[in-house]
């Protein structure tokens, strides 16, 4: 499992715990970023430790190579002095130093490859944090928008059910009823006047007919 995988599991575990407890979204986002930054700090420490180990291995290689060179010089000195036995022992120690140098060199190369992988993962984590920071701003802006819309909805809901608004609606209904009654009375009054005028007109016509008949009969 890579360093990034381990850190991702840790972050997911923390977020899952927050989600189970139904925490505030902003708190979850902030916690996620904090976990990622903490993971980044740990990753940097691991990379630094790996780099330090790589340097130590390189020093071991250099040290054993120097030791091998020193034993080779001693072997030459022993041969010059006619001591082949000492020369052989010096060469054996030279061989041992070279073997150790080769072993440490192999470890140093493996450590270098490990450091490169860790650096790649470290850069990937840094990129994820930068992306998360940018997304945080967008998500928090969206959260505020939703909260504002919800506040307006609650306010409208309260206004719809507010007693004062109900009183206004009741008063409006009463006024409309009064206006309707007034219009109805006006209409009825108009009808009564029309009837009276019609009656007067009929009476006048009757008088005119009566006068005409009297004239025909020679009555004054």
Short mmCIF file of C-alpha atoms in Angstrom, two decimals:
data_model
loop_
_atom_site.label_atom_id
_atom_site.label_comp_id
_atom_site.label_asym_id
_atom_site.label_seq_id
_atom_site.Cartn_x
_atom_site.Cartn_y
_atom_site.Cartn_z
CA UNK A 1 0.00 0.00 0.00
CA UNK A 2 1.42 3.38 -1.00
CA UNK A 3 1.80 6.34 1.31
CA UNK A 4 -1.01 8.15 -0.52
CA UNK A 5 -3.31 5.14 -0.12
CA UNK A 6 -2.69 4.96 3.62
CA UNK A 7 -3.30 8.67 4.06
CA UNK A 8 -6.46 8.51 1.93
CA UNK A 9 -7.84 5.72 4.11
CA UNK A 10 -7.18 7.77 7.22
CA UNK A 11 -8.92 10.82 5.77
CA UNK A 12 -11.92 8.76 4.61
CA UNK A 13 -12.22 7.23 8.08
CA UNK A 14 -12.31 10.66 9.72
CA UNK A 15 -14.86 11.98 7.23
CA UNK A 16 -17.06 8.90 7.60
CA UNK A 17 -17.16 9.49 11.34
CA UNK A 18 -18.22 13.12 10.82
CA UNK A 19 -20.88 12.11 8.30
CA UNK A 20 -22.30 9.50 10.67
CA UNK A 21 -22.66 12.23 13.28
CA UNK A 22 -24.37 14.50 10.70
CA UNK A 23 -21.90 17.32 11.27
CA UNK A 24 -22.15 20.70 9.56
CA UNK A 25 -20.91 20.54 5.91
CA UNK A 26 -18.47 23.39 6.48
CA UNK A 27 -17.01 21.56 9.46
CA UNK A 28 -16.64 18.42 7.34
CA UNK A 29 -14.85 20.36 4.59
CA UNK A 30 -12.52 22.06 7.06
CA UNK A 31 -11.81 18.73 8.76
CA UNK A 32 -11.04 17.12 5.41
CA UNK A 33 -8.58 19.87 4.56
CA UNK A 34 -7.00 19.68 7.99
CA UNK A 35 -6.61 15.91 7.63
CA UNK A 36 -5.04 16.37 4.21
CA UNK A 37 -2.62 18.97 5.53
CA UNK A 38 -1.72 16.74 8.46
CA UNK A 39 -1.19 13.90 6.00
CA UNK A 40 1.03 16.20 3.95
CA UNK A 41 3.13 17.01 7.01
CA UNK A 42 3.52 13.30 7.76
CA UNK A 43 4.37 12.59 4.13
CA UNK A 44 7.06 15.26 4.13
CA UNK A 45 8.53 13.80 7.30
CA UNK A 46 8.63 10.35 5.72
CA UNK A 47 10.22 11.72 2.56
CA UNK A 48 12.78 13.62 4.63
CA UNK A 49 13.54 10.46 6.64
CA UNK A 50 13.90 8.46 3.42
CA UNK A 51 16.25 11.07 1.96
CA UNK A 52 18.32 11.07 5.15
CA UNK A 53 18.56 7.28 4.97
CA UNK A 54 19.61 7.56 1.33
CA UNK A 55 22.43 9.92 2.25
CA UNK A 56 23.53 7.59 5.04
CA UNK A 57 23.69 4.67 2.61
CA UNK A 58 25.73 6.74 0.17
CA UNK A 59 28.15 7.60 2.97
CA UNK A 60 28.43 3.90 3.80
CA UNK A 61 29.29 3.13 0.18
CA UNK A 62 31.91 5.86 0.11
CA UNK A 63 33.34 4.78 3.46
CA UNK A 64 33.72 1.12 2.45
CA UNK A 65 35.23 2.07 -0.91
CA UNK A 66 37.80 4.16 0.91
CA UNK A 67 38.41 1.26 3.27
CA UNK A 68 38.90 -1.09 0.29
CA UNK A 69 41.39 1.33 -1.26
CA UNK A 70 43.23 1.53 2.05
CA UNK A 71 43.51 -2.27 2.31
CA UNK A 72 44.80 -2.41 -1.25
CA UNK A 73 47.58 0.00 -0.31
CA UNK A 74 48.38 -2.13 2.72
CA UNK A 75 48.53 -5.23 0.51
CA UNK A 76 51.03 -3.46 -1.73
CA UNK A 77 53.11 -2.44 1.27
CA UNK A 78 53.09 -6.01 2.57
CA UNK A 79 54.25 -7.37 -0.79
CA UNK A 80 56.98 -4.77 -0.92
CA UNK A 81 58.08 -5.96 2.49
CA UNK A 82 57.99 -9.58 1.32
CA UNK A 83 55.02 -10.48 3.50
CA UNK A 84 52.63 -12.31 1.20
CA UNK A 85 50.67 -13.60 4.17
CA UNK A 86 49.90 -10.05 5.26
CA UNK A 87 49.20 -9.07 1.67
CA UNK A 88 46.62 -11.88 1.35
CA UNK A 89 44.93 -10.84 4.60
CA UNK A 90 44.82 -7.25 3.40
CA UNK A 91 43.28 -8.37 0.11
CA UNK A 92 40.68 -10.45 1.97
CA UNK A 93 39.71 -7.38 3.98
CA UNK A 94 39.67 -5.32 0.80
CA UNK A 95 37.26 -7.86 -0.72
CA UNK A 96 35.03 -7.70 2.34
CA UNK A 97 34.99 -3.88 2.19
CA UNK A 98 34.14 -3.98 -1.52
CA UNK A 99 31.32 -6.48 -0.86
CA UNK A 100 29.92 -4.20 1.82
CA UNK A 101 30.24 -1.20 -0.49
CA UNK A 102 28.36 -3.09 -3.21
CA UNK A 103 25.64 -4.11 -0.76
CA UNK A 104 25.20 -0.56 0.49
CA UNK A 105 25.25 0.71 -3.10
CA UNK A 106 22.37 -1.60 -3.99
CA UNK A 107 20.45 -0.43 -0.92
CA UNK A 108 21.18 3.19 -1.83
CA UNK A 109 19.78 2.65 -5.34
CA UNK A 110 16.65 1.03 -3.93
CA UNK A 111 16.32 3.89 -1.47
CA UNK A 112 16.67 6.39 -4.31
CA UNK A 113 13.83 4.69 -6.20
CA UNK A 114 11.73 4.75 -3.03
CA UNK A 115 12.41 8.46 -2.57
CA UNK A 116 11.33 9.14 -6.15
CA UNK A 117 8.04 7.29 -5.56
CA UNK A 118 7.47 9.15 -2.30
CA UNK A 119 8.19 12.48 -3.99
CA UNK A 120 5.67 11.66 -6.72
CA UNK A 121 3.05 10.82 -4.10
CA UNK A 122 3.94 13.94 -2.14
CA UNK A 123 3.43 16.16 -5.19
CA UNK A 124 0.13 14.40 -5.91
CA UNK A 125 -1.04 15.09 -2.36
CA UNK A 126 0.02 18.75 -2.62
CA UNK A 127 -1.97 19.04 -5.87
CA UNK A 128 -5.01 17.47 -4.21
CA UNK A 129 -4.79 19.95 -1.34
CA UNK A 130 -4.57 22.88 -3.75
CA UNK A 131 -7.60 21.54 -5.61
CA UNK A 132 -9.47 20.99 -2.34
CA UNK A 133 -8.75 24.57 -1.23
CA UNK A 134 -10.22 25.89 -4.48
CA UNK A 135 -13.26 23.60 -4.24
CA UNK A 136 -13.76 24.61 -0.61
CA UNK A 137 -14.37 28.23 -1.63
CA UNK A 138 -16.90 27.14 -4.25
CA UNK A 139 -18.67 24.71 -1.93
CA UNK A 140 -18.90 27.23 0.91
CA UNK A 141 -20.30 29.82 -1.51
CA UNK A 142 -22.93 27.30 -2.62
CA UNK A 143 -23.66 26.46 1.02
CA UNK A 144 -24.26 30.13 1.83
CA UNK A 145 -26.55 30.41 -1.18
CA UNK A 146 -28.59 27.42 -0.02
CA UNK A 147 -28.74 28.79 3.53
CA UNK A 148 -29.93 32.18 2.25
CA UNK A 149 -32.61 30.55 0.10
CA UNK A 150 -33.71 28.42 3.05
CA UNK A 151 -33.89 31.50 5.29
CA UNK A 152 -36.11 33.25 2.73
CA UNK A 153 -38.30 30.16 2.47
CA UNK A 154 -38.72 29.99 6.25
CA UNK A 155 -39.52 33.70 6.37
CA UNK A 156 -42.13 33.35 3.64
CA UNK A 157 -43.60 30.37 5.46
CA UNK A 158 -43.85 32.37 8.67
CA UNK A 159 -45.43 35.30 6.86
CA UNK A 160 -47.99 33.03 5.21
CA UNK A 161 -49.08 31.76 8.62
CA UNK A 162 -48.70 35.05 10.51
CA UNK A 163 -51.84 36.20 12.45
CA UNK A 164 -51.42 39.77 11.22
CA UNK A 165 -51.56 38.60 7.62
CA UNK A 166 -54.65 36.54 8.39
CA UNK A 167 -56.25 39.65 9.95
CA UNK A 168 -55.51 41.65 6.81
CA UNK A 169 -57.04 38.95 4.65
CA UNK A 170 -60.14 38.83 6.87
CA UNK A 171 -60.46 42.62 6.78
CA UNK A 172 -60.11 42.59 3.01
CA UNK A 173 -62.85 39.98 2.76
CA UNK A 174 -65.14 42.10 4.96
CA UNK A 175 -64.51 45.22 2.91
CA UNK A 176 -65.20 43.33 -0.30
CA UNK A 177 -68.45 42.08 1.22
CA UNK A 178 -69.43 45.62 2.23
CA UNK A 179 -68.64 46.89 -1.26
CA UNK A 180 -70.72 44.13 -2.81
CA UNK A 181 -73.65 44.97 -0.49
CA UNK A 182 -73.36 48.65 -1.32
CA UNK A 183 -73.40 47.93 -5.04
CA UNK A 184 -76.40 45.66 -4.59
CA UNK A 185 -78.32 48.36 -2.69
CA UNK A 186 -77.47 50.91 -5.37
CA UNK A 187 -78.76 48.54 -7.98
CA UNK A 188 -81.98 47.98 -6.04
CA UNK A 189 -82.46 51.73 -5.51
CA UNK A 190 -82.04 52.25 -9.23
CA UNK A 191 -84.68 49.65 -9.96
CA UNK A 192 -87.18 51.35 -7.57
CA UNK A 193 -86.61 54.73 -9.23
CA UNK A 194 -87.16 53.24 -12.66
CA UNK A 195 -90.43 51.73 -11.45
CA UNK A 196 -91.64 55.09 -10.09
CA UNK A 197 -90.71 56.86 -13.32
CA UNK A 198 -92.45 54.18 -15.33
CA UNK A 199 -95.56 54.55 -13.17
CA UNK A 200 -95.56 58.32 -13.68
CA UNK A 201 -95.21 57.86 -17.41
CA UNK A 202 -98.12 55.41 -17.47
CA UNK A 203 -100.29 57.79 -15.41
CA UNK A 204 -99.51 60.62 -17.80
CA UNK A 205 -100.45 58.49 -20.79
CA UNK A 206 -103.70 57.55 -19.05
CA UNK A 207 -104.57 61.22 -18.41
CA UNK A 208 -103.84 62.06 -22.03
CA UNK A 209 -106.12 59.26 -23.25
CA UNK A 210 -108.85 60.38 -20.88
CA UNK A 211 -108.58 63.99 -22.12
CA UNK A 212 -108.76 62.83 -25.74
CA UNK A 213 -111.95 60.87 -25.11
CA UNK A 214 -113.56 63.82 -23.35
CA UNK A 215 -112.85 66.05 -26.32
CA UNK A 216 -114.39 63.54 -28.67
CA UNK A 217 -117.52 63.45 -26.54
CA UNK A 218 -117.64 67.21 -26.28
CA UNK A 219 -116.89 67.17 -22.63
CA UNK A 220 -114.57 69.68 -21.19
#
